[in-house]
Phi, psi and omega in degrees: 000119179276129184215138178275172185299324182298328185249011184298313181296319179296319180295317179298320179296319180292319182289337180296342181270358182258145176278324179253097188268127173286162179282138177273127178249111180295141177242117180279139183300335181250323186264351179083202184295147175275085186296330181298332183289346181254007176283125180209165181274343184291133178277119183267138178281139180264120179293148179238082183289150173265155181306327183269003176289144176297132182240336186211133170246116183223144186261145176290166183283345180072031182299321183245018180165197181292134179302143179243144177281126181254128179260120175249144178267172175300321181295312184296324178292319178297318179292328173299318177293317180295321178297324176296314180299317181294311185297323186253006176051051182286143180225179178298338183278351184274157175210128183251148175260119181255106180248001177273152181296138183288354175281357183254144185299328179301310181292316184297318186261308183296305184283311185278303183293323176300324177291315184296314184287337180264353180070023181266194186251158184222131178242123183236099174290169180297321180196166178289134173220116182301326183290341182249354189305307185289329177292324175297316180301315183286309185296322183266002178056044179286140183257347178198164175215158175237121183223181175253160182305328179300320179293321176300322178295317178299318180293327177295327183274341183282153176290130181265148175260107185300328179294320178292315181299328180287349182258020184262025181298334181278347188282135184263309184193158170250151183238131178242133181205186175076341177204160181297134177264109180301131180306324180296318178293318180304307182293321181294319181294313180297323180292323183284316187259350179068028182244152178274126175251123180263113177281134182225180174218136176210150177225162183302319186290344179249025181053045177080266192300133180229316178221155174204142168290151176298160178294325181298114182303332180289347180255005176288145172236105181301133182094351178254143176278353174107205183240172182279139173230113176085351174220174179255143179226141177216165173246118187209171177272182185298336180269358178095009178281117182288135181268171182287158176305131179086354180269141183275135170192199186277139174278127182233152187224149177220133180170171183280000175269356182284145183302161174284324180162183178267139185296120177052037180216069183298328180295314178297325178295314179299317183290341184279350183238145176284167178303331180262017168090014177269141178281133180268111184287337185083000178266137174270141180195176178229146175250130179272183185294340180266002180089005178282138180259133175245112181282131181250348179159190177249143178305318183278354181253001180302138174265121182252099184254113180058032180088354180261132178280128178237122180276120181302326183303322181296324179287320177306311184300325178292316180298324180291349178291338178284128187296339182269355182274121178268313179226143179211144177207126173271147182204160182272148170231147179300144180217133184294328184270317186256356186088306174221150173234165184267130174235164179219139175249138186225138168240129183267163177293148181306130178081001181244156180227155174214140182270156177298322181296324179293317179291321179299316180293322178301314181288321179299318180293326186274326188222358179086168188291326186293320183267343181289148178300141176262344179226142180233135179235129181257123183236159174290324181203141179275147181294134182225155175274183182301332182274355182092004180280132180292135183260097183296323183299326178291329176292318177299315180298319184291321188255007174281125183295000000 
């Protein structure tokens, strides 16, 4: 087990609970691993894993409920990496900046596995810092990065170094995933930095990559997570009946990057697949005539007001149109008359303000009184999971009387 000085004590504490303890290899911040410490006379047996052997146990973010353990095989992880390589046309000349935590599937598969299968380079700072982000890109000659929309928002708020931005001629694209990328933020970021941002979609159960917009900026569709690369995607009902183009239903996926199942949860595993073997993502979406998927919300996050289904994502996108809104999320609250009513939580950009009346009018103009939020809550920061995805259920729990 390779461990740096900062986490050495924590690693020892964790290993004390194991009967079969691996050797600890110290990692120096400047010199790297202490290779001499692993030289020994003992002949070690080399394991010979099969493609279908379990290789990774990783937990979901628990956005819509209790986190579940996801089991990935050696094969599914490799296919996650290959799908990344295919979608982004990675080569030996590429180098990615990984600022997402390695405990998350995005970093493990997109950044790390995508790098390994393509033979390209990988730069891993200790943690994300908006003030150092562009200098890392320039100094380490990184050609792409994979981040979440929250990081794009932080970079928009940080002071930019025009000299650094002018040195990004080698940079190919930025990748956004793990949460919905508001079209307003997408356009603003590209306009400010002059860089192409590729909106994608990935989930823990599919070894990260699931959908991606093409690299060609002229083929991007703002608000869409893109098309399938390396796996199959459809929009269908729970029984697997595919719906018509433009009709909303569940996004489902099939491919060798899909998980083996949920850890010690056979019932959840059975419920996660359709009778014909497609994984049910739990995301609602529509497919257009070109095969692009537009996510409209989560099945478990639908707001049902007076019997009408309202997708929170549509309300989010309207709120993000206001230039002072940094984070926004619509969510349901109990209501005596309608069963549920629409509420919204907002975090504004540092030093900026927005009134409830301004947001209320924005929503009324865009979607009418019935679908517009009836309550607004202003927070310093919205609750998020490890991947940066806003957790609507926690907002409902917090503001339910």
